[in-house]
Coordinates of C-alpha atoms and ligand atoms in Angstrom, one line a residue:
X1 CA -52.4 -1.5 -7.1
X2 CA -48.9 -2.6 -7.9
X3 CA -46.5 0.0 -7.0
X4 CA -44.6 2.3 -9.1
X5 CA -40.9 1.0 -9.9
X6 CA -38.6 3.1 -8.1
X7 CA -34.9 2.8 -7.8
X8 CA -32.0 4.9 -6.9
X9 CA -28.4 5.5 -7.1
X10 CA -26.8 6.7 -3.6
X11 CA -23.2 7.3 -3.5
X12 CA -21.2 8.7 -1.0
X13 CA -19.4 12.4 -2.6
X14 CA -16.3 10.9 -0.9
X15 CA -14.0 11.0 -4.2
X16 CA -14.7 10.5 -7.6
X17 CA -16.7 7.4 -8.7
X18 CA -15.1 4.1 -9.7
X19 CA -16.4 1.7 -12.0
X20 CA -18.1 -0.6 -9.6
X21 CA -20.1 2.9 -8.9
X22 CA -21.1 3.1 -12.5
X23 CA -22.0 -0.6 -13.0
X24 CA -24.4 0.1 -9.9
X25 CA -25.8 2.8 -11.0
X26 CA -26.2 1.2 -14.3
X27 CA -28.3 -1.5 -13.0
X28 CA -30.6 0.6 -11.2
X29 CA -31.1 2.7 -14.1
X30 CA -31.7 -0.4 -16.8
X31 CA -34.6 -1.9 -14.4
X32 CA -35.6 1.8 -13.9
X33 CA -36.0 2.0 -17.8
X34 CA -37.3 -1.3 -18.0
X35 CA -39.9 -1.7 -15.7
X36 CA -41.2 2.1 -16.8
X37 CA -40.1 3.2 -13.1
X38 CA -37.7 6.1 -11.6
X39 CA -34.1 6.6 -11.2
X40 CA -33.4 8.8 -8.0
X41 CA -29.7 10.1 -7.2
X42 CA -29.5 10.7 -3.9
X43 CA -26.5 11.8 -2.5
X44 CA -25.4 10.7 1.3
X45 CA -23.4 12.9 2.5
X46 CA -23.8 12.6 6.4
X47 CA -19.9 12.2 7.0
X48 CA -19.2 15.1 6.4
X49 CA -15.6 14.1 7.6
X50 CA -15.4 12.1 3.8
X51 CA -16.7 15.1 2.0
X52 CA -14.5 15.8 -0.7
X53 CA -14.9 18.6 -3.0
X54 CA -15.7 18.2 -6.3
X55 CA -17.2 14.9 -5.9
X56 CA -21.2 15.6 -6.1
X57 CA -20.1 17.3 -9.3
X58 CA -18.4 14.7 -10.5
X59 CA -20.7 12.0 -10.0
X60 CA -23.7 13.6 -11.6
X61 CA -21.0 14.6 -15.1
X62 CA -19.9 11.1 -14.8
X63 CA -23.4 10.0 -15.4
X64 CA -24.4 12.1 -17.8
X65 CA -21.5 11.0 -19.9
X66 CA -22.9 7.5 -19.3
X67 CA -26.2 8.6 -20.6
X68 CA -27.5 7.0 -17.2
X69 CA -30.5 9.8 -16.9
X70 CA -31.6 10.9 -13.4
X71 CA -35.4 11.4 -13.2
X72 CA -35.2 12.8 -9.4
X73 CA -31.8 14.2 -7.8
X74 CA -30.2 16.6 -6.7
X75 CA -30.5 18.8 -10.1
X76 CA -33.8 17.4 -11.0
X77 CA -35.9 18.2 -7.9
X78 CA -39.1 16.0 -7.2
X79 CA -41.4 15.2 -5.2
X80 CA -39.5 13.9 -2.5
X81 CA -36.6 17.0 -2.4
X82 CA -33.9 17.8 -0.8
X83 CA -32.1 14.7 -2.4
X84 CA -29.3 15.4 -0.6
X85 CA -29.4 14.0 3.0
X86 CA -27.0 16.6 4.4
X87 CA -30.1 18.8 3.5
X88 CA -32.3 16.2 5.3
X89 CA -30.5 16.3 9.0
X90 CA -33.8 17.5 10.8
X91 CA -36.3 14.6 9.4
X92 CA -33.9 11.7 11.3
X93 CA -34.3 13.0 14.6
X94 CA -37.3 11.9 14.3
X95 CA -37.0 8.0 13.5
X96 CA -34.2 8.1 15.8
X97 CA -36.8 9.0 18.5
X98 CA -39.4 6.5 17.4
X99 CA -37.2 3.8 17.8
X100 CA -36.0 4.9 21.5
X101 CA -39.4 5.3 22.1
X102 CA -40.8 1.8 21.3
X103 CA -37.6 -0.2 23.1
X104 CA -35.7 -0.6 19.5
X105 CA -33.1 2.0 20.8
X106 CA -31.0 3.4 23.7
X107 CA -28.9 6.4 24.1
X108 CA -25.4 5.2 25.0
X109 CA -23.0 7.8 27.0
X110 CA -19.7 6.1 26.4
X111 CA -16.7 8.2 25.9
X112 CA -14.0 7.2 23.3
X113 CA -12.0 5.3 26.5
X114 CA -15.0 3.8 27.4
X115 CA -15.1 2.1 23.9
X116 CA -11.0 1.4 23.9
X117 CA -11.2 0.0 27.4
X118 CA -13.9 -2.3 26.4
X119 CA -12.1 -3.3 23.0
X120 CA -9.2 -3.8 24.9
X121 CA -11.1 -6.3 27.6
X122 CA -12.4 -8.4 25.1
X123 CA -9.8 -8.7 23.2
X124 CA -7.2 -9.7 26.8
X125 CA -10.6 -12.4 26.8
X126 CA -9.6 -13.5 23.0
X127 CA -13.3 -12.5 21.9
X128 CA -12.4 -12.8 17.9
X129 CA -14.2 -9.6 17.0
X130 CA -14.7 -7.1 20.0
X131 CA -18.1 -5.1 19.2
X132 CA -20.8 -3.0 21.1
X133 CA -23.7 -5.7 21.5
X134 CA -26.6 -7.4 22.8
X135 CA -24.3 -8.9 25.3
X136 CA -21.5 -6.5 25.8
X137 CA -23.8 -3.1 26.3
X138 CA -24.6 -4.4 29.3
X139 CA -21.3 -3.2 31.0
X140 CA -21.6 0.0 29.1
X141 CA -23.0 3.7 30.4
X142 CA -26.0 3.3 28.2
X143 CA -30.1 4.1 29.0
X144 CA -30.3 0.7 29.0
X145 CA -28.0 0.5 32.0
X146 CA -28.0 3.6 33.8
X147 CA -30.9 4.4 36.6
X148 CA -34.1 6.1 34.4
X149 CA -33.0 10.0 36.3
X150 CA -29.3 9.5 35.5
X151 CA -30.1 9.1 32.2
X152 CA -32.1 11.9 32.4
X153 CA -29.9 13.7 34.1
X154 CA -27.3 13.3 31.4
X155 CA -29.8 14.4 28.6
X156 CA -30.4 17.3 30.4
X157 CA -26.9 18.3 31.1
X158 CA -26.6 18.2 27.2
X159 CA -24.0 15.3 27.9
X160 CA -22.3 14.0 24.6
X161 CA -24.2 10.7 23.3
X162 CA -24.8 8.7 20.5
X163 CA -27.9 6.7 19.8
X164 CA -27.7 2.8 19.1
X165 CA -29.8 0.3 17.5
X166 CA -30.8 -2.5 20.0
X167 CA -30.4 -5.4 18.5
X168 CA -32.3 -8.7 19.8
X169 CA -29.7 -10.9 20.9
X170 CA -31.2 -14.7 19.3
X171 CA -33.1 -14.3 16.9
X172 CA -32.7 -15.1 13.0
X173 CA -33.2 -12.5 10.5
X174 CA -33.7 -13.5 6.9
X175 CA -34.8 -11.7 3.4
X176 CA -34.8 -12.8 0.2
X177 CA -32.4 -11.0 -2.6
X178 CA -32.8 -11.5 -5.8
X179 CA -29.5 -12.1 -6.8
X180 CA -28.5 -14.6 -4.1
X181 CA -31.8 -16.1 -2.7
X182 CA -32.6 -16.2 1.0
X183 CA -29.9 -14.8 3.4
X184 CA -30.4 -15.8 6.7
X185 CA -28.3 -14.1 9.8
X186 CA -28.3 -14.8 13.0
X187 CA -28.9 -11.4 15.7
X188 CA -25.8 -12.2 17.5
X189 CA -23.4 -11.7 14.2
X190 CA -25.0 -7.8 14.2
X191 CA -23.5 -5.1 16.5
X192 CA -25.9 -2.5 18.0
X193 CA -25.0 -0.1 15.0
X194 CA -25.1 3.9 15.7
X195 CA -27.6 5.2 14.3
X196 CA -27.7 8.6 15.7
X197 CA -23.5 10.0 16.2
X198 CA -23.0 12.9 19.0
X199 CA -23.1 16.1 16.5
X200 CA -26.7 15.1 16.0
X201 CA -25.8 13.8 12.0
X202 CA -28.0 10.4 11.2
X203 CA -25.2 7.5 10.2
X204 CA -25.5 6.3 6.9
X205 CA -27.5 3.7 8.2
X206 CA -30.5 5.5 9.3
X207 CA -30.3 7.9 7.0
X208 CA -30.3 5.5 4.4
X209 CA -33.5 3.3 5.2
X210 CA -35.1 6.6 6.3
X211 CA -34.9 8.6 3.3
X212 CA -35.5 4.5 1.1
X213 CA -38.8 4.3 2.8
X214 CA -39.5 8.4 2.3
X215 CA -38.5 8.4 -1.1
X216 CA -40.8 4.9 -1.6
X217 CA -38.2 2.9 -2.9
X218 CA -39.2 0.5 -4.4
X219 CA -35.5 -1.9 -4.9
X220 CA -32.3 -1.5 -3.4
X221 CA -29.4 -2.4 -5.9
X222 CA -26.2 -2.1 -4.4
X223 CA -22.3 -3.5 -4.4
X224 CA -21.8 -6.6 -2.7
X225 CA -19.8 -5.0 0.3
X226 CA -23.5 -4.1 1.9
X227 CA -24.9 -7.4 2.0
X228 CA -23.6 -7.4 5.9
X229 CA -25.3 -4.0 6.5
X230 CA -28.6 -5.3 4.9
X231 CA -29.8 -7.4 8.0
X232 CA -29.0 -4.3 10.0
X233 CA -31.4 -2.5 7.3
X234 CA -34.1 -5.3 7.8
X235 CA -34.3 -4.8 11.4
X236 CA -34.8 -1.1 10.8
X237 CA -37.6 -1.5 8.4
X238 CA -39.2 -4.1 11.0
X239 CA -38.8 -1.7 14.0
X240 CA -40.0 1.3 12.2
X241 CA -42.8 -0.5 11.3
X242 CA -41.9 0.0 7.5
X243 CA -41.8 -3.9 6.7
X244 CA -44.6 -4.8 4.3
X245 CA -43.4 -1.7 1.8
X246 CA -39.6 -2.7 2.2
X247 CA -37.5 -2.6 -0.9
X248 CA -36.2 -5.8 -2.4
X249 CA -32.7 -5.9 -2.3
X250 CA -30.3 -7.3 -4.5
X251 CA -26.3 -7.1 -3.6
X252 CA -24.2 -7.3 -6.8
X253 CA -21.2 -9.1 -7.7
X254 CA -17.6 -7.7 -6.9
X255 CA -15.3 -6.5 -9.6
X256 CA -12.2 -8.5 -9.5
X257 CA -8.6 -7.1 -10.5
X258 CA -7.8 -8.9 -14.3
X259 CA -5.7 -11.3 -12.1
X260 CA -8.8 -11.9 -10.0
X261 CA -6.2 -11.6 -6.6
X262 CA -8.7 -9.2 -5.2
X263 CA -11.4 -6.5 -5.7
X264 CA -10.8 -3.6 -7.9
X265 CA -10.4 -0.6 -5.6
X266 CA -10.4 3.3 -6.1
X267 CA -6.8 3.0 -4.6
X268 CA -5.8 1.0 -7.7
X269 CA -5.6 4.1 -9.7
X270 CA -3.7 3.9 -12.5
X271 CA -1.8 1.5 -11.2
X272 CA -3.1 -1.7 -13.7
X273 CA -3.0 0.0 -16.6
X274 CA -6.0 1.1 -17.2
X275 CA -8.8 3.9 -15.6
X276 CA -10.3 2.8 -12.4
X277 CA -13.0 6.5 -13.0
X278 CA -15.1 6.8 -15.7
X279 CA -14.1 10.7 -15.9
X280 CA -10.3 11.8 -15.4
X281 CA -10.3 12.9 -12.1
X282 CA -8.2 15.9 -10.1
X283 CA -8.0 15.1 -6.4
X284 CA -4.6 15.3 -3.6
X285 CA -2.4 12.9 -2.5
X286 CA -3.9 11.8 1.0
X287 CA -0.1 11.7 2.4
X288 CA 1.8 15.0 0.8
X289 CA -1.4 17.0 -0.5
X290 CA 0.4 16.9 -3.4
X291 CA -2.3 17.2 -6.6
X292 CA -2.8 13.8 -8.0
X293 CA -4.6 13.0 -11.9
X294 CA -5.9 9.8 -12.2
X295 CA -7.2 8.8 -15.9
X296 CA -10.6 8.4 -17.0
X297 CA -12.4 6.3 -19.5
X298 CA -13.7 9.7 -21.5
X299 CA -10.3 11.3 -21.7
X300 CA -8.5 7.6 -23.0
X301 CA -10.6 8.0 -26.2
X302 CA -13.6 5.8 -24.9
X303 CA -16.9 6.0 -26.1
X304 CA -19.8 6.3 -23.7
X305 CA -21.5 3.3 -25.8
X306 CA -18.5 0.9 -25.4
X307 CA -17.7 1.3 -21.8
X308 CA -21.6 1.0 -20.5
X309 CA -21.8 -1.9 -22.9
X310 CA -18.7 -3.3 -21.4
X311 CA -20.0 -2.6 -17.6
X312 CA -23.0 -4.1 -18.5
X313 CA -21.4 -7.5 -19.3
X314 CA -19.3 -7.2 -15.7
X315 CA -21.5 -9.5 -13.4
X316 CA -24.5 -9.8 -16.5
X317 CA -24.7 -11.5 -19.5
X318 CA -28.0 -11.8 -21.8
X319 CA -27.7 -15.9 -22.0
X320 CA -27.1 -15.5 -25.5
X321 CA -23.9 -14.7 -28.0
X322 CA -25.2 -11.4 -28.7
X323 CA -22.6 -8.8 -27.3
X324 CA -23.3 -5.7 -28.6
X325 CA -26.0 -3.9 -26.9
X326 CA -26.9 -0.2 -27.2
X327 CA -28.2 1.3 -23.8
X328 CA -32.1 0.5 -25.6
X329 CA -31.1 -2.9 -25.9
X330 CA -29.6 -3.0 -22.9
X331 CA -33.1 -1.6 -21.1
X332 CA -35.6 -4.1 -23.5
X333 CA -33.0 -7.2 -22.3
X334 CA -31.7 -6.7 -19.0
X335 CA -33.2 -8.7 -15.7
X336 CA -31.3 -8.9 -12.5
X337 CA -32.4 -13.0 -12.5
X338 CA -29.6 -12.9 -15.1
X339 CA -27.3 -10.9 -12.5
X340 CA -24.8 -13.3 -11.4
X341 CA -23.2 -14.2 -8.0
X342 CA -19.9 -14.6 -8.8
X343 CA -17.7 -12.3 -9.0
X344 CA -16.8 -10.5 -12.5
X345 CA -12.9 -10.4 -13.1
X346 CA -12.0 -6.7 -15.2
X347 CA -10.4 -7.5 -18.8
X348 CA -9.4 -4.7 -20.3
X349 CA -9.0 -6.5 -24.0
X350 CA -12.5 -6.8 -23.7
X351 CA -12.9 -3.1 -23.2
X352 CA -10.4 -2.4 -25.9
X353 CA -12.2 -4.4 -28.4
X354 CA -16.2 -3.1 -27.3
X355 CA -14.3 0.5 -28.1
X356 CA -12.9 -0.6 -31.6
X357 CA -16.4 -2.8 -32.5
X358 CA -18.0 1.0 -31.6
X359 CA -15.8 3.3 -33.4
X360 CA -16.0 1.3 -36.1
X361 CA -19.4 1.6 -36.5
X362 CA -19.5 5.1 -36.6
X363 CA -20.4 6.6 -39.9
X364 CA -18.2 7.7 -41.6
X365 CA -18.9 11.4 -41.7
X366 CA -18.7 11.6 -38.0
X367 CA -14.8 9.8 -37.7
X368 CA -14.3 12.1 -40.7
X369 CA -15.2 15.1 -38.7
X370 CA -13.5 14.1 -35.2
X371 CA -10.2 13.6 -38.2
X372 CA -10.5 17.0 -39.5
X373 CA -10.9 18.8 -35.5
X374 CA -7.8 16.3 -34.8
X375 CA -5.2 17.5 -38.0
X376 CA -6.9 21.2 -37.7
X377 CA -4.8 21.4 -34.3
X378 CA -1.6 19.9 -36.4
X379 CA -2.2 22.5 -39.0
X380 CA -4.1 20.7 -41.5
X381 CA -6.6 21.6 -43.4
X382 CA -8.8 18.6 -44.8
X383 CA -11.5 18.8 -46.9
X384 CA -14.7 16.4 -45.4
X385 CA -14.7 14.2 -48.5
X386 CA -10.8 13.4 -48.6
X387 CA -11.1 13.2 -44.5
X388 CA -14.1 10.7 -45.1
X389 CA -11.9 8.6 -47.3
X390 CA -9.0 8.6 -45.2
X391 CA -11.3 7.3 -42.1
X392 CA -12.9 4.8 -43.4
X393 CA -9.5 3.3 -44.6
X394 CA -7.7 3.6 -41.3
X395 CA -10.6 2.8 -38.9
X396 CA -9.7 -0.9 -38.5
X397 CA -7.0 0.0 -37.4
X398 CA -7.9 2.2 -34.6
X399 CA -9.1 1.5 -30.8
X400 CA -9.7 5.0 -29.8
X401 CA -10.5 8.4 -31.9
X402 CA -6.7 9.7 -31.4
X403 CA -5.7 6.2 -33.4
X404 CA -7.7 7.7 -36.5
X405 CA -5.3 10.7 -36.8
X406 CA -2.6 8.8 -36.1
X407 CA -2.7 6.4 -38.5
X408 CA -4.0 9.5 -40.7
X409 CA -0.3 11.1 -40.1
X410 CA 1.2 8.8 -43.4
X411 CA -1.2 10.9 -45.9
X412 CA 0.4 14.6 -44.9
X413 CA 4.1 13.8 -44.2
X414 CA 6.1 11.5 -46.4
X415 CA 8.3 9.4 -44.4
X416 CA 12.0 10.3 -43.7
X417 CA 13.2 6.5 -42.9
X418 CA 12.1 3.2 -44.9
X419 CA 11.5 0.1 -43.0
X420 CA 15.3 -1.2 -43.0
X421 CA 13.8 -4.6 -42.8
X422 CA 11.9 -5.1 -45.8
X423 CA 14.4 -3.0 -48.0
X424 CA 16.8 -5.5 -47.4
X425 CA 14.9 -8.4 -48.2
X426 CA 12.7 -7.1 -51.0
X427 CA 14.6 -4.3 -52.5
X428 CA 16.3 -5.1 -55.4
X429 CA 17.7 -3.2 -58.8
X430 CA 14.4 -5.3 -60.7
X431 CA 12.0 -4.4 -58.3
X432 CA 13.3 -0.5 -58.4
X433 CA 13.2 -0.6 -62.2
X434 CA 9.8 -2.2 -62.3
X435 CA 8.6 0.7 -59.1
X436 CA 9.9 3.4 -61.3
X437 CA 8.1 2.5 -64.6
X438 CA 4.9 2.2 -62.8
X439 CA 5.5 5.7 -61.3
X440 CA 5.8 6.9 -64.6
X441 CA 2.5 5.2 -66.4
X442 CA 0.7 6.3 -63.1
X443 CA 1.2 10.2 -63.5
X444 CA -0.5 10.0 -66.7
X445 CA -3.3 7.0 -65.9
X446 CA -6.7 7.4 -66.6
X447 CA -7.9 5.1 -63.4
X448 CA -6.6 5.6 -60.4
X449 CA -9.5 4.2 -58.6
X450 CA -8.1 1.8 -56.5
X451 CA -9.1 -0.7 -58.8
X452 CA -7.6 1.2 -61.8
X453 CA -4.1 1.4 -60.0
X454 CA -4.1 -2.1 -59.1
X455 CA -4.5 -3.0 -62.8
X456 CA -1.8 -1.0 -64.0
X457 CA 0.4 -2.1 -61.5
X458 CA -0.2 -5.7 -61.9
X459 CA 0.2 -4.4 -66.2
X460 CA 3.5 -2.6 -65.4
X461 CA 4.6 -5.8 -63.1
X462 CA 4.2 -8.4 -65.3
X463 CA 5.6 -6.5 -68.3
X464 CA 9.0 -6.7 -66.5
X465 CA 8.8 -10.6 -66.3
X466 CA 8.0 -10.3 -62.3
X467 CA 5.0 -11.0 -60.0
X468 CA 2.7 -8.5 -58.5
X469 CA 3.5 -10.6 -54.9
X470 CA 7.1 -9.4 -55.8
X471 CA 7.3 -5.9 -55.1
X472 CA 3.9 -5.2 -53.1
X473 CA 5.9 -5.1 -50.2
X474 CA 8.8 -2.6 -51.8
X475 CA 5.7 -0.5 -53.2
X476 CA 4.5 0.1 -49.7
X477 CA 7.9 0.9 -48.4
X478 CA 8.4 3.1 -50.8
X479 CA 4.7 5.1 -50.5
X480 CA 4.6 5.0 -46.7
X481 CA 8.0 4.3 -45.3
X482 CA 6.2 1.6 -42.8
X483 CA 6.2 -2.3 -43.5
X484 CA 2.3 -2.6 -42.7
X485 CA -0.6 -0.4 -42.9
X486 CA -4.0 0.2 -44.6
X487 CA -4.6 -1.2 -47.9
X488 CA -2.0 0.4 -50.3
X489 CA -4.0 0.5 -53.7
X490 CA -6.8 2.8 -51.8
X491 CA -3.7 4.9 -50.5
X492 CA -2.3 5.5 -53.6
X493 CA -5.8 6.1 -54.7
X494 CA -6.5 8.7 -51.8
X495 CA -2.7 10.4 -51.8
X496 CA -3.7 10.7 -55.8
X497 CA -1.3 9.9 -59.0
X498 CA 1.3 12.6 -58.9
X499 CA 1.9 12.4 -54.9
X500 CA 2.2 8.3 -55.1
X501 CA 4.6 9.1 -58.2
X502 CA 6.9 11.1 -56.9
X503 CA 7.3 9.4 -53.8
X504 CA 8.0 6.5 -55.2
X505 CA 10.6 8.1 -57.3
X506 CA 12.1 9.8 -54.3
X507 CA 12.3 6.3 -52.8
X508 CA 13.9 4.8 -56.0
X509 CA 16.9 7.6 -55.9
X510 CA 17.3 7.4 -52.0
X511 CA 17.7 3.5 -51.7
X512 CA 19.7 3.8 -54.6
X513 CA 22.4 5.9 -53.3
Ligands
LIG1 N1 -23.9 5.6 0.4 C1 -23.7 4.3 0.1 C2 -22.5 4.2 -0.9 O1 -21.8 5.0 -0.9 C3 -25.0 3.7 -0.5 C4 -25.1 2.2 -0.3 C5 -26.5 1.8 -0.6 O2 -26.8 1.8 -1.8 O3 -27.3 1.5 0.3 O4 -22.4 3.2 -1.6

């Protein structure tokens, strides 16, 4: 019987989670969707020296906001609870023991200047990269070492210990992700790995392949920096004796700075320019414990649709020109064959413009409401119809919600100032004579579709021996103040007849002065 699909999501609650974290999660979920399989959001949280509160919370609102849904997790329960390995501690033990049991592992009694004075040894030998091994543990106080009642002795005595991983010292270990094809490692580039620490906590590690087996996962979709831990992983599922229902894995690409110079880190911050976090996030400076505010995609005025879209394309692409996918289409079209190797550089244009392509295809009545919350906080009252208008005129304008009542602002306020610019070139005594006359037919006009006042300007215009091209650029001056904006004849139309009038008038007796 082919096995169910099953995928999960396990971060770390070590801060909040960047966008690399979302893209992961993201994947998981789409082949989840696709496949008709599970999403699973486990949470690893056996250092508890990286706990940092706030996060778990985080991560799960940060998803929701995504609209990546969690079918077993830490909220959802199933079948395979607690999801949250801290809750877990006592089923390691046990796996930890297994492998001790059946030669794969050793208990290793080396104190902190044991390690130092052994780092320090190979290091005076110019060994590149000084590491607990198949051929270093042998000068170590390890079971491996020690006389069987010494060691015995030492458990026993409750002495301090950590259990490692004993890895064979030639021998190749290979599996086959489905990203990048068949990785082959050799033993010797793999450290015998703690799997068990002193305070009795599983490392990630063991917890990790543990609670993937447990949980009957089915494929292992992670960031890029685990492809070293993976043949680590490999020999765990070999030595547990877990091989033939071993997840496929598949390491993703890195995210790249916009420069490409290097990965896109959590430290970056606000540093570029942009979010790094999906959600704004509250945390303390490491260094003064100062509180700290880093920006989030939500609270910028993205929309949920726009920045998965936009993750999605980060290391994916569907082989075709399409690029706007809603999360459906992302689940009917999305296979990881299509998941590339290379790294994905960040481009925040491209963000920018999957935002304005999204808002811009809002109906109407929804920018129209967001407009109305937006002025209500200004003190403005707008009625839906008039607020419908006024959104659909200024919504190619506008990136983000906040751009809406922004460009809005020209409908409620009549300018103080007049671009100095185009008064100077296009203002002339003609051009306010021929301004002022079509102020005065429009107060009593029958159209004023937009249409309507179009034709009577162009009328009024030509009477006065003069082209429409001549005083367009005057006209909008004089309605709005600014040299460019939304189409002027549908905001005369939307300011209405008498409003347009007298501000042109004003504008007439100002610049005349
Ligand atoms: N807890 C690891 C992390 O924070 C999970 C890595 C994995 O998916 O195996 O990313």
């Amino acid at each position: 019987m082919e096995r169910e699909v099953r995928v999960r999501f396990a971060p770390s609650p070590t801060g909040p989670l960047h966008i690399g974290g979302v893209r992961t999660a993201l994947y998981n979920y789409l082949l989840a969707r696709k496949l008709g399989g599970k999403m699973l959001l486990r949470i690893e949280d056996t250092d508890q020296n990286r706990f940092v509160p706030g996060a778990e919370q985080y991560i799960m609102d940060a998803l929701r906001w995504c609209g990546i849904e969690i079918d077993e997790g830490i909220e959802q329960g199933g079948p395979h609870a607690p999801y949250r390995q801290s809750e877990r501690k006592p089923m390691y033990r046990q796996y930890a023991q297994q492998l001790i049991d059946s030669g794969h592992a050793y208990y290793a009694f080396d104190t902190a200047e044991d390690l130092d004075a052994m780092r320090a040894r190979l290091t005076a030998a110019k060994v590149p990269n000084p590491q607990y091994n198949s051929i270093t543990r042998a000068q170590m106080r390890n079971s491996l070492t020690l006389p069987e009642d010494e060691v015995k002795q030492l458990l026993e005595s409750g002495a301090q210990y950590v259990i490692r991983l004993k890895v064979p010292r030639k021998e190749e270990i290979r599996f086959n992700d489905l990203i990048r094809g068949w990785v082959v490692v050799h033993s010797s580039a793999v450290d015998d790995k703690v799997l068990m620490k002193s305070d009795g906590m599983p490392t990630y590690h063991l917890a990790n392949i543990v609670d993937d087996h447990l949980m009957e996962i089915t494929h292992v979709i992670r960031g890029e920096e685990w492809l070293p831990s993976a043949p680590l992983h490999v020999l765990l599922y070999r030595y547990l004796g877990w091989e033939a229902t071993m997840p496929q894995f598949a390491h993703l690409p890195l995210l790249l700075k916009p420069d490409g110079t290097g990965k896109l880190s959590k430290r970056d911050g606000d540093k570029l320019g942009f979010p790094v976090f999906p959600l704004e996030w509250h945390g303390t400076d490491a260094e003064t414990g100062q509180p700290t505010v880093s920006s989030g995609y939500r609270e910028s005025g993205y929309l949920p649709e726009a920045f998965i879209n936009f993750l999605a394309f980060l290391g994916w692409n569907p082989g075709t020109q399409q690029e706007l996918f809603s999360m459906q289409d992302l689940i009917d079209t999305f296979t990881i064959e299509r998941v590339s190797k290379s790294p994905a550089r960040f481009d925040q244009n491209k963000v920018r413009w999957y935002n304005e392509q999204y808002l811009r295809a809002k109906p109407d009545a929804e920018l129209a409401h967001y407009l109305i919350q937006e002025l209500h906080t200004q003190g403005l009252a707008v009625p839906q119809e008039k607020a419908e208008q006024i959104a659909a005129l200024v919504k190619e304008r506008a990136t983000f919600p906040a751009d809406l009542a922004k460009e809005a602002q020209l409908f409620f306020q009549r300018s103080t100032t007049y671009d100095e610019q185009v008064i100077s070139k296009k203002w002339n005594a003609p051009v306010a004579a021929a301004l002022a006359a079509f102020a005065q037919e429009l107060t009593t006009a029958p159209d004023t579709t937009p249409d309507g006042i179009k034709a009577l300007l162009t009328q009024v215009v030509e009477g006065q021996g003069m082209k429409l091209g001549q005083v367009l650029q005057a006209l909008r001056v004089a309605v709005t103040g600014a040299a460019a904006g939304p189409d002027l004849m549908h905001i005369m139309h939307i300011l209405g007849a008498p409003e347009t009038a007298q501000r042109i008038q004003l504008a007439v007796e100002k610049l005349a002065a």
